[in-house]
CSV table of C-alpha atoms in Angstrom, one decimal:
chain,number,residue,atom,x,y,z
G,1305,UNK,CA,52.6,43.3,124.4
G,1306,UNK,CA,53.6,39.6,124.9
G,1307,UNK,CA,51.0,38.3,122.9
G,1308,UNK,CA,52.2,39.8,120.0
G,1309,UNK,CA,53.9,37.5,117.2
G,1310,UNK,CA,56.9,38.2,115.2
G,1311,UNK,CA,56.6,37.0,111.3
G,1312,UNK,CA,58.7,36.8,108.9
G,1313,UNK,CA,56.6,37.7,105.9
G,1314,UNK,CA,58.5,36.9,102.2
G,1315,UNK,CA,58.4,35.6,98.7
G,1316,UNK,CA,61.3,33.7,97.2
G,1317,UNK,CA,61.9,32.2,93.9
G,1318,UNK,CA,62.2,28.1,93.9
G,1319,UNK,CA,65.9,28.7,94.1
G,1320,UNK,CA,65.8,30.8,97.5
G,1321,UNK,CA,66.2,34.0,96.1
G,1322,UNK,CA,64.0,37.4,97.4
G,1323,UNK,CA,65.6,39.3,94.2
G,1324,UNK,CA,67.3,39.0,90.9
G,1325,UNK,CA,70.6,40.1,90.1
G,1326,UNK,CA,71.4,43.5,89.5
G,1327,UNK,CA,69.1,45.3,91.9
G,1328,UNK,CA,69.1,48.6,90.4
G,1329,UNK,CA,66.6,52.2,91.0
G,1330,UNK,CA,64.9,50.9,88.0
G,1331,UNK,CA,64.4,47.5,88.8
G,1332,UNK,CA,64.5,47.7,92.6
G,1333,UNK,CA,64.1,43.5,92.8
G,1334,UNK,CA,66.7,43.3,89.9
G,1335,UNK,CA,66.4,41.1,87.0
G,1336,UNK,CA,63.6,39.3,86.9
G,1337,UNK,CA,62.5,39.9,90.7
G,1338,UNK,CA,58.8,41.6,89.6
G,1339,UNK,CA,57.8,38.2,89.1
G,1340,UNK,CA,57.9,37.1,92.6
G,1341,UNK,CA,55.1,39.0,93.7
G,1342,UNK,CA,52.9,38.1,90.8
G,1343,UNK,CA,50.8,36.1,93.1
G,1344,UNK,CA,50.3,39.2,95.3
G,1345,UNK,CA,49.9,41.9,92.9
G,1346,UNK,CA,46.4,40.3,90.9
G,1347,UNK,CA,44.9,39.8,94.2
G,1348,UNK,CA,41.9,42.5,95.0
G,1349,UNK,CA,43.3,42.6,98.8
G,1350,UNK,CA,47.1,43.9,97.1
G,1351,UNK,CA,45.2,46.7,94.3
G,1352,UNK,CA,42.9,48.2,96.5
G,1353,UNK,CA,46.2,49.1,99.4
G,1354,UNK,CA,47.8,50.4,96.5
G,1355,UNK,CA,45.1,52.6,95.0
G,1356,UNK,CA,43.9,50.4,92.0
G,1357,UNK,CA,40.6,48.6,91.2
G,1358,UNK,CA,39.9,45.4,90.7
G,1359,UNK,CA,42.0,41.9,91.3
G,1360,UNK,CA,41.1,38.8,92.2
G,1361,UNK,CA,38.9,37.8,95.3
G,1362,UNK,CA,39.8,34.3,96.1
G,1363,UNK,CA,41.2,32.2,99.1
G,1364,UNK,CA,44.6,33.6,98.3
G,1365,UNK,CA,42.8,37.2,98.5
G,1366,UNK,CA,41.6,35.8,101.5
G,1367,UNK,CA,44.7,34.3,103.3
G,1368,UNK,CA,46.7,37.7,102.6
G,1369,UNK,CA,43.8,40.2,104.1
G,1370,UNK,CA,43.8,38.0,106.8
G,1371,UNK,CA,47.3,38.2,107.5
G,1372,UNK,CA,47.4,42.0,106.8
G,1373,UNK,CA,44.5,42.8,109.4
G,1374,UNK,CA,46.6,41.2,112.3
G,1375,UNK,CA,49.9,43.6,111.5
G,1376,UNK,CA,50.3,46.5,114.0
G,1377,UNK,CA,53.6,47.1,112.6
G,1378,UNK,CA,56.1,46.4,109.9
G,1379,UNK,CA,60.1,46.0,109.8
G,1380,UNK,CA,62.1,46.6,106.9
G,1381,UNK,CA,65.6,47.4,105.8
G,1382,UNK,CA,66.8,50.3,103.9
G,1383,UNK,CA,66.9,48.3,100.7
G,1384,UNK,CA,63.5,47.4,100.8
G,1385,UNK,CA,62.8,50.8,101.8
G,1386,UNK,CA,64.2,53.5,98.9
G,1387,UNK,CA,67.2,51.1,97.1
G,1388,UNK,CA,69.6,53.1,98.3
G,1389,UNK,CA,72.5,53.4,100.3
G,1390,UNK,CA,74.8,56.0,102.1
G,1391,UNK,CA,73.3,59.2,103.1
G,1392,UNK,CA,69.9,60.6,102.8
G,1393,UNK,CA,71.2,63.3,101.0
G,1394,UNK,CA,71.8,61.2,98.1
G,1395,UNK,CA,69.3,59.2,98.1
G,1396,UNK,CA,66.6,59.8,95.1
G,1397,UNK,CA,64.0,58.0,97.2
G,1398,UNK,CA,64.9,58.8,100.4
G,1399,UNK,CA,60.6,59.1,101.0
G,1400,UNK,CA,60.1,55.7,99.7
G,1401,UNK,CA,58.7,53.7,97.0
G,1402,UNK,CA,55.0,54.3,97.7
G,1403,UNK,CA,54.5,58.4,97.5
G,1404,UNK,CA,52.6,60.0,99.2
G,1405,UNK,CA,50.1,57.3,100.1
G,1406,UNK,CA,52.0,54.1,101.3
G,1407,UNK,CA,50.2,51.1,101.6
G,1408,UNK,CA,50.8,49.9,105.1
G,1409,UNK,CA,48.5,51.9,106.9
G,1410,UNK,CA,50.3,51.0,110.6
G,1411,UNK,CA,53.5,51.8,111.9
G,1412,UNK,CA,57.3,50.8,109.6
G,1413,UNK,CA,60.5,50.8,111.6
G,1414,UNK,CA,63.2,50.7,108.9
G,1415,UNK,CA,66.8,49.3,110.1
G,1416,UNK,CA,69.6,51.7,108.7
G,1417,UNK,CA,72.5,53.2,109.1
G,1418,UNK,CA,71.7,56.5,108.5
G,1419,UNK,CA,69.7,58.5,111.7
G,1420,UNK,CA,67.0,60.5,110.7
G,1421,UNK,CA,63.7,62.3,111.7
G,1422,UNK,CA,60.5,60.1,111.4
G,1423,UNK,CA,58.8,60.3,108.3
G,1424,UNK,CA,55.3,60.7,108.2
G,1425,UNK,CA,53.0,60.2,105.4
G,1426,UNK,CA,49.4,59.7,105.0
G,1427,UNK,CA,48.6,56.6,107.1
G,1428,UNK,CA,52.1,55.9,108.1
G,1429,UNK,CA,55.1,56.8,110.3
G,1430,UNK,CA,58.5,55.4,108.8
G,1431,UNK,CA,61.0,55.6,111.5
G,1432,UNK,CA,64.6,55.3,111.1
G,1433,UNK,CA,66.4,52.7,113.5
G,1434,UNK,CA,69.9,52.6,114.1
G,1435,UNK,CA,70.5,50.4,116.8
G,1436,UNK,CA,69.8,47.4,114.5
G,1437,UNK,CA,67.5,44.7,113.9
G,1438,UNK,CA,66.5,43.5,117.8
G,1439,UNK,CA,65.8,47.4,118.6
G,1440,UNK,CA,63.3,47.3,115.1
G,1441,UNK,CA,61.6,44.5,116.6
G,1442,UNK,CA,61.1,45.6,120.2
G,1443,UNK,CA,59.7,49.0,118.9
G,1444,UNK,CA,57.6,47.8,116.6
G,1445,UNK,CA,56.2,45.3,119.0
G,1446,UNK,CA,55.3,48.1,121.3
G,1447,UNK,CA,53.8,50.3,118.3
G,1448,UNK,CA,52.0,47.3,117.3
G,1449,UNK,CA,49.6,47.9,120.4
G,1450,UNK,CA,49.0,44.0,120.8
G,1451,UNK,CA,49.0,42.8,117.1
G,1452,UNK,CA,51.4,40.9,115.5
G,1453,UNK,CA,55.0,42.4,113.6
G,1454,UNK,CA,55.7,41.5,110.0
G,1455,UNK,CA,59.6,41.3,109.0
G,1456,UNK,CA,59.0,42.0,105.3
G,1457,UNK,CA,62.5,41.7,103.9
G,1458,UNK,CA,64.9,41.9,102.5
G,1459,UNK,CA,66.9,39.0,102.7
G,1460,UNK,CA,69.7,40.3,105.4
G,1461,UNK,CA,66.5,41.5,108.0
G,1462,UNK,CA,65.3,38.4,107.6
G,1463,UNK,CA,68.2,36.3,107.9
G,1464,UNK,CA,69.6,38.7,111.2
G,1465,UNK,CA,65.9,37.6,113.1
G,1466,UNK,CA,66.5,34.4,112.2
G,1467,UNK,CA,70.3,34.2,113.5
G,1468,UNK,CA,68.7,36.3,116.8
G,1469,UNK,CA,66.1,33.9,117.4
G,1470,UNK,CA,63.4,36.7,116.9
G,1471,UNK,CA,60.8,34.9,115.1
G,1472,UNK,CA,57.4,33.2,116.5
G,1473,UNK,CA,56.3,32.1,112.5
G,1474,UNK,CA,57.5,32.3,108.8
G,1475,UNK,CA,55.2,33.1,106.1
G,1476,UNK,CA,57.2,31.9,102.4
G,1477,UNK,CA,55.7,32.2,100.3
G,1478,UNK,CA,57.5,30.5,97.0
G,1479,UNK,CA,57.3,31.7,93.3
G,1480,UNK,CA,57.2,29.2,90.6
G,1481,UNK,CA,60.5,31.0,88.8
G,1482,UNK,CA,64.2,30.1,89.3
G,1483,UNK,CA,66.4,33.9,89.2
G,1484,UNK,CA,69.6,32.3,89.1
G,1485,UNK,CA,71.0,34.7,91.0
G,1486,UNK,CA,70.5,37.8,93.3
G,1487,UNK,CA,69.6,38.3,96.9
G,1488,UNK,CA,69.4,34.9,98.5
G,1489,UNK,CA,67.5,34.4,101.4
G,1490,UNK,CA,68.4,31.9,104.7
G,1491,UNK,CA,72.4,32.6,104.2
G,1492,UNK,CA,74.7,32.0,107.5
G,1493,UNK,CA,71.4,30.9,110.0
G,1494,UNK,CA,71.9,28.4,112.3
G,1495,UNK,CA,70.4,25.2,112.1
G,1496,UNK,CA,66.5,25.0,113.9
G,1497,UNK,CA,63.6,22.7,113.9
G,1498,UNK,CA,60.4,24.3,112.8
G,1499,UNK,CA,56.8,22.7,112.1
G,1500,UNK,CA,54.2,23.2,109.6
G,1501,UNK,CA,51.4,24.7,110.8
G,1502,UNK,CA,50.0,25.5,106.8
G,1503,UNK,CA,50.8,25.2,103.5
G,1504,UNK,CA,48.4,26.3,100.8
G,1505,UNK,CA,49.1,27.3,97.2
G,1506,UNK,CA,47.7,28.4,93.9
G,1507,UNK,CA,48.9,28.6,90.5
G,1508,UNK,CA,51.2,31.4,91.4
G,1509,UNK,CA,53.0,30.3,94.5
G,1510,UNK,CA,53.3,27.6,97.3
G,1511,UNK,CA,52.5,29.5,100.4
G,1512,UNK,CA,53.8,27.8,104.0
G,1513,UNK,CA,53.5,28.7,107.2
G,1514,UNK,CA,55.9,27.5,109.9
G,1515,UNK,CA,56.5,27.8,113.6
G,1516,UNK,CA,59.7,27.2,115.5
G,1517,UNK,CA,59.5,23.9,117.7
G,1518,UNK,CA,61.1,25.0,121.1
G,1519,UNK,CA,62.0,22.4,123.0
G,1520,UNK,CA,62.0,22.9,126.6
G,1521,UNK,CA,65.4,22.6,128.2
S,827,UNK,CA,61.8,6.2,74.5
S,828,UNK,CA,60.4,9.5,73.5
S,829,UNK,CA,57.8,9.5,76.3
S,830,UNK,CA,60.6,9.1,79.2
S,831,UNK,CA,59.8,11.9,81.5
S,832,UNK,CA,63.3,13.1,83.2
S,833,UNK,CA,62.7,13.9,86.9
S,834,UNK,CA,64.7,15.4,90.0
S,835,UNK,CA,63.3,13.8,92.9
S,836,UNK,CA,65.4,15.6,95.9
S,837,UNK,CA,64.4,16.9,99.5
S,838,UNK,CA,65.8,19.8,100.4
S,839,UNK,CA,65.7,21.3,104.2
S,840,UNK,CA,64.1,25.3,104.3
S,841,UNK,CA,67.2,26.9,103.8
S,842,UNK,CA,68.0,25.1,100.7
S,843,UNK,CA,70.8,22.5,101.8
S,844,UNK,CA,70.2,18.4,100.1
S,845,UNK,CA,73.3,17.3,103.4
S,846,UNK,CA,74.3,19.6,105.9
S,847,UNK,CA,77.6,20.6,106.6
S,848,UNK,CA,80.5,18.2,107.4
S,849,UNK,CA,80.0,15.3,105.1
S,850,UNK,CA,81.9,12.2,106.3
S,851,UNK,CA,81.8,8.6,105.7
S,852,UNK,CA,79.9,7.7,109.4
S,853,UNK,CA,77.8,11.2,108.3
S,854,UNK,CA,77.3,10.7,104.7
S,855,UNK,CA,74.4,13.3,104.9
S,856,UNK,CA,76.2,16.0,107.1
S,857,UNK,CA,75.6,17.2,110.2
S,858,UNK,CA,71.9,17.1,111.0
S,859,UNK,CA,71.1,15.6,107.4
S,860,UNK,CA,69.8,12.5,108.1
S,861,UNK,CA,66.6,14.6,109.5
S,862,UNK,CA,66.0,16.0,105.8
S,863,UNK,CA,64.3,12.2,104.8
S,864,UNK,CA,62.3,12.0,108.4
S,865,UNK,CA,59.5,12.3,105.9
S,866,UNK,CA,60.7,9.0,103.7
S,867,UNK,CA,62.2,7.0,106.3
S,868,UNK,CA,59.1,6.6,108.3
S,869,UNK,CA,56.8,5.1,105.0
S,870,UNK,CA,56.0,1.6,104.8
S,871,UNK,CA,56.9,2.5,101.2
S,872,UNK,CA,60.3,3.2,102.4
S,873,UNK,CA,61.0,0.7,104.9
S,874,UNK,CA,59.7,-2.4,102.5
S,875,UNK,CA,63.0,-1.4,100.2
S,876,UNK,CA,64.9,-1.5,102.7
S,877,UNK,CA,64.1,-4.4,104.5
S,878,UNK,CA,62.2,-2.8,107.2
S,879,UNK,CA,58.5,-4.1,109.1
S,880,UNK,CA,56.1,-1.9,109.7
S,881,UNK,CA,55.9,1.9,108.6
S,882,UNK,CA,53.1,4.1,107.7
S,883,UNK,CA,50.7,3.7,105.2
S,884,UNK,CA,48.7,6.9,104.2
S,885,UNK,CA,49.1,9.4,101.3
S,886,UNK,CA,52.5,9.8,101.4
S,887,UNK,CA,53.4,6.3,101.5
S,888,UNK,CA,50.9,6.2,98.7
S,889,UNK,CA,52.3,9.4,96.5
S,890,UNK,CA,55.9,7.4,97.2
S,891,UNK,CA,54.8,4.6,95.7
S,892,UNK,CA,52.9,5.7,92.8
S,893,UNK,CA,56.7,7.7,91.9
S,894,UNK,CA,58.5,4.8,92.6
S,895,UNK,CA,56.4,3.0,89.9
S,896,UNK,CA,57.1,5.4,87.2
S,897,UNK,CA,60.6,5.0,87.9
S,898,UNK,CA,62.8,2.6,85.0
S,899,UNK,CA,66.3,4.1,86.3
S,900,UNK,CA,68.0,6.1,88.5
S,901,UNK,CA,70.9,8.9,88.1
S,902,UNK,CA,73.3,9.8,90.6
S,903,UNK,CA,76.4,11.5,91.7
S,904,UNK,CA,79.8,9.4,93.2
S,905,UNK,CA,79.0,11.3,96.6
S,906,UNK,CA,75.6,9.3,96.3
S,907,UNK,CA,76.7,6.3,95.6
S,908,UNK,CA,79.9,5.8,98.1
S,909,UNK,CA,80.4,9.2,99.9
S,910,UNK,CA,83.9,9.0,98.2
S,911,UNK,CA,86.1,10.7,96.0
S,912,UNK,CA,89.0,9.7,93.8
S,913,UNK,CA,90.3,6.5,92.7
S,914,UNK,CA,87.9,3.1,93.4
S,915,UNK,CA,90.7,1.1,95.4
S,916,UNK,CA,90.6,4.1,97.9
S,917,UNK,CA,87.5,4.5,98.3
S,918,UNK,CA,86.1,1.8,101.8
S,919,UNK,CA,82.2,2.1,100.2
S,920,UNK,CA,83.1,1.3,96.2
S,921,UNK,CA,80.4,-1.3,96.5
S,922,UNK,CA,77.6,1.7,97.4
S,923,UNK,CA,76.0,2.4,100.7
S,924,UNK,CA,73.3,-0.5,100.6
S,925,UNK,CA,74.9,-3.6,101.2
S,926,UNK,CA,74.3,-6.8,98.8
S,927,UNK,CA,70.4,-6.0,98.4
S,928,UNK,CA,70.1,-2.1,97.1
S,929,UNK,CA,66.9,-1.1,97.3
S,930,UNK,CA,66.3,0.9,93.8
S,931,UNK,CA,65.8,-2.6,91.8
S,932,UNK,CA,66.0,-0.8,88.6
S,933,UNK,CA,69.9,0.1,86.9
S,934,UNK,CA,71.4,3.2,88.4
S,935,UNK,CA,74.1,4.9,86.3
S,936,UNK,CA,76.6,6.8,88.4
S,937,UNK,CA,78.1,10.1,87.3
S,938,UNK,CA,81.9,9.8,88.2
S,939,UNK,CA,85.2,10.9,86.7
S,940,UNK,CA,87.0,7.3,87.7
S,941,UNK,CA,86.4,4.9,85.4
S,942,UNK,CA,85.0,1.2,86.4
S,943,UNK,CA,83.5,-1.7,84.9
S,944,UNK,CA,79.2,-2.1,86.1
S,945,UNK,CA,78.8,-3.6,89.4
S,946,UNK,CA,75.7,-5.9,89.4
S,947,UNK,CA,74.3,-6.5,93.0
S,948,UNK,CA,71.1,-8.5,93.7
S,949,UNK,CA,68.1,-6.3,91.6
S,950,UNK,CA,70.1,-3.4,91.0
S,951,UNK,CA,72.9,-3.0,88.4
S,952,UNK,CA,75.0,0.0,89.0
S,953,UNK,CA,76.9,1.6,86.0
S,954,UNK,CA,79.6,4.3,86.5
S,955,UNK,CA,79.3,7.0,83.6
S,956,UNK,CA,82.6,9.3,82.8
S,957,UNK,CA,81.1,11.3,79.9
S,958,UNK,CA,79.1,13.3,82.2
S,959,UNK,CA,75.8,14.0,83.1
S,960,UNK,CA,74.2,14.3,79.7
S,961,UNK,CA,75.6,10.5,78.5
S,962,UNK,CA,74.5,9.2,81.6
S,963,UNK,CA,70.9,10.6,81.6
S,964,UNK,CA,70.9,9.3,78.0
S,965,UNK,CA,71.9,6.3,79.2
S,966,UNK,CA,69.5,5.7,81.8
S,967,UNK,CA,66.6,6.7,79.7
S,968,UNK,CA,67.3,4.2,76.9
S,969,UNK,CA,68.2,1.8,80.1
S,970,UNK,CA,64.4,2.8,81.5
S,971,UNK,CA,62.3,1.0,78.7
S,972,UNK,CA,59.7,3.6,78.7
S,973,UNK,CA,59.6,4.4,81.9
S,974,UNK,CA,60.7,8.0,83.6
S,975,UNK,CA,64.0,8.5,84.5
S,976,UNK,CA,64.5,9.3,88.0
S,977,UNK,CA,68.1,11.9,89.0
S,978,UNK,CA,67.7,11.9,92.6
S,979,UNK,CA,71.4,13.8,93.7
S,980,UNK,CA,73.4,15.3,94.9
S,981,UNK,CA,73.5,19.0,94.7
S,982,UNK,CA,76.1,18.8,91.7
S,983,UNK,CA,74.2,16.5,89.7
S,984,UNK,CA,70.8,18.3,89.8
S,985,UNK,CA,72.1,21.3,89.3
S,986,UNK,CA,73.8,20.0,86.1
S,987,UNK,CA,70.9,18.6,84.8
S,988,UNK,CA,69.0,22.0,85.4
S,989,UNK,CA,71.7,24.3,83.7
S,990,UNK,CA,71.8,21.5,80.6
S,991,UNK,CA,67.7,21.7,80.2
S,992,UNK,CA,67.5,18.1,80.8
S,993,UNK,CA,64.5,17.8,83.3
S,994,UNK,CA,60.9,17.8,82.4
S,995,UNK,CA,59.5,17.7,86.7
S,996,UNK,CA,60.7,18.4,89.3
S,997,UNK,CA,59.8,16.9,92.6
S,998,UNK,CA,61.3,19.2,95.6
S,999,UNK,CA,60.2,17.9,98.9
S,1000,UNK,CA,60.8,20.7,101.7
S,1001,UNK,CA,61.9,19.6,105.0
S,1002,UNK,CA,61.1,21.7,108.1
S,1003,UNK,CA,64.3,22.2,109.2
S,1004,UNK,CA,67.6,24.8,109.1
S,1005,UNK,CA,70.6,23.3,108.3
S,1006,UNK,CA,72.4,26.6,108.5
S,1007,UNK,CA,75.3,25.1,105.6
S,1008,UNK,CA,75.6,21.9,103.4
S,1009,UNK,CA,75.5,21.5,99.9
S,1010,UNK,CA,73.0,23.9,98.6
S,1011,UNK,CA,70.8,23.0,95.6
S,1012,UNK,CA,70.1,25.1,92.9
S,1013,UNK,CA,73.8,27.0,92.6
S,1014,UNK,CA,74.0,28.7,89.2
S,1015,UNK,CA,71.5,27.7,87.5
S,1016,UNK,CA,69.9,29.8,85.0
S,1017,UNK,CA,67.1,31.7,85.1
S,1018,UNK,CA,63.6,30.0,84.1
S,1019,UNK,CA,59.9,29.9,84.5
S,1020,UNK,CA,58.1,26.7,86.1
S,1021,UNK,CA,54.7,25.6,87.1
S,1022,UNK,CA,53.0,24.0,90.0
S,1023,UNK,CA,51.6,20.6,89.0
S,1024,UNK,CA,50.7,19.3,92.1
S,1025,UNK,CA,51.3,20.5,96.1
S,1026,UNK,CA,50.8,18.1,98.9
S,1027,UNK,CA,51.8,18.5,102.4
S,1028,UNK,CA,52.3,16.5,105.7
S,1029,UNK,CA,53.8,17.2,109.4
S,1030,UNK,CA,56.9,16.3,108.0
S,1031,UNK,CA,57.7,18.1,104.4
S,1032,UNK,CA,56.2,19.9,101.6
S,1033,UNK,CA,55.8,17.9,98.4
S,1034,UNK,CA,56.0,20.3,95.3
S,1035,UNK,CA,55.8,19.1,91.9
S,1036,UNK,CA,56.7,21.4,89.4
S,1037,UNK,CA,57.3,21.6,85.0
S,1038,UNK,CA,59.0,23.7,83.4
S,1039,UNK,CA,57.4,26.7,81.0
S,1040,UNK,CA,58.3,26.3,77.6
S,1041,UNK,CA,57.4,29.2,75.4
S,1042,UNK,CA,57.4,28.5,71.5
S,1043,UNK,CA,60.1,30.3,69.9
């Protein structure tokens, strides 16, 4: 268990946002927001998790199988995981985005307010957490059997691991695009010294990796 | 004139901040701010303008340079320039930060709302624009000979510029630091599409250069 790492695992546009305005059931990332995964979505290693053919098979292919095959488990918000809010009962995706066939393949704790029975589709088990981010993490770390945790959004997950000091490495990932507006990530974290430990990009997006520097007290 | 290239040269730390929070006079950059140019500071590139021995010489120094060159006049805020506000007589920095010997040899036109006659110190003749950013980018490029216009802050300024279409590159150097509050670049600006023209990295900051997308209407 303690080898496993905790990343935070995101896109934002060049103005530090992980959506656009107006995040609606239609346009879950609001206005504008597909376009931050455009870097992800051509790549071979993104269409063949989500049942498509073909893509691109190239270092950035590369980089983000690589990263995939060390997740034992995933952490999310509610957000990320239907768009909604409020009860289940009212929620037109309260089984997710994905169908009947999500793409994660391992364990996803999402943080909510709303308690609820595991979920359990083809290859993975959504549980519901209600005791808040930490509690996410700790579970997933023990469902992750010795891999690593990705914190894959949205923006208030990330930014509560980053105020609780949860977080061994960040993966941005940065889009070429300004949204102007919309869910913006790093709001209200405290100040923190962190290293690069790779930065790579393409066309599509500047991809760094960073590690906290913890001094020794 | 026509082939002036308008560029934002700014450094930004991970969450987005240019200073961090609680600019004064004795911490013009805000709390924890001066760390954002840890990158600069260290560059023989740096320290030769400034009076310095010594530094580093390697690709940074040399990517530094090769800007500075292009560079036939600068744009900045009054925050830049003195850390002031208000009328001149107040204000204990009105002649700028750098002493008798600034080290941007090349006119720098200063975007203020108090009005003041230029102030010509050894290399460097500063000239304090009340019409705005616009004039004062105008300014500079006829003032630049041919050479790229360089608007290098704060906040305020380069956001201006971006919601007014003025810049043709932009050069965002990413410090790997929190600041966790300041003054936060890119603040309403408009939506828009960019691309990567270049992405260097060192231990100290991500280099990304950037032009816009201009689709033919």
């Amino acid at each position: 268990v303690g080898s496993s790492r905790i990343v935070l695992d995101i896109t934002t546009s060049l103005d530090g946002y992980v959506a656009g305005p107006n995040q609606t059931l239609e346009e879950p990332l609001g206005a504008g927001g597909e376009r931050l995964h455009d870097w992800m979505t051509r790549l071979a290693s993104f269409k063949s998790r989500h049942g498509q053919e073909g893509g691109e098979v190239d270092g950035e292919s590369e980089a983000h199988e690589a990263f995939l095959a060390r997740v034992g488990a995933y952490v999310m918000g509610r957000r990320m995981f239907s768009g909604g809010e409020g009860p289940w009962a009212d929620d037109p995706k309260s089984s997710g985005w994905w169908g009947e066939d999500p793409p994660f393949g391992a364990p996803v704790f999402v943080v909510t307010h709303q308690a609820r029975e595991a979920l359990e589709l083809e290859g993975t088990t959504f549980t519901f957490v209600t005791e808040g981010v930490e509690s996410a993490v700790a579970q997933a770390r023990d469902a992750a059997d010795g891999k690593d945790v990705a914190v894959i959004g949205g923006a208030n997950i990330a930014d509560e691991c980053l105020r609780a000091g949860l977080l061994d490495e960040l993966r941005i990932h940065v889009a070429p695009i300004l949204l102007g507006g919309g869910a913006r990530l790093f709001e209200g974290v405290p100040p923190g010294t962190w290293r690069f430990t790779s930065v790579r990009d393409s066309p599509y997006a500047v991809h760094f990796e960073l590690e906290p520097v913890r001094t020794a007290q």
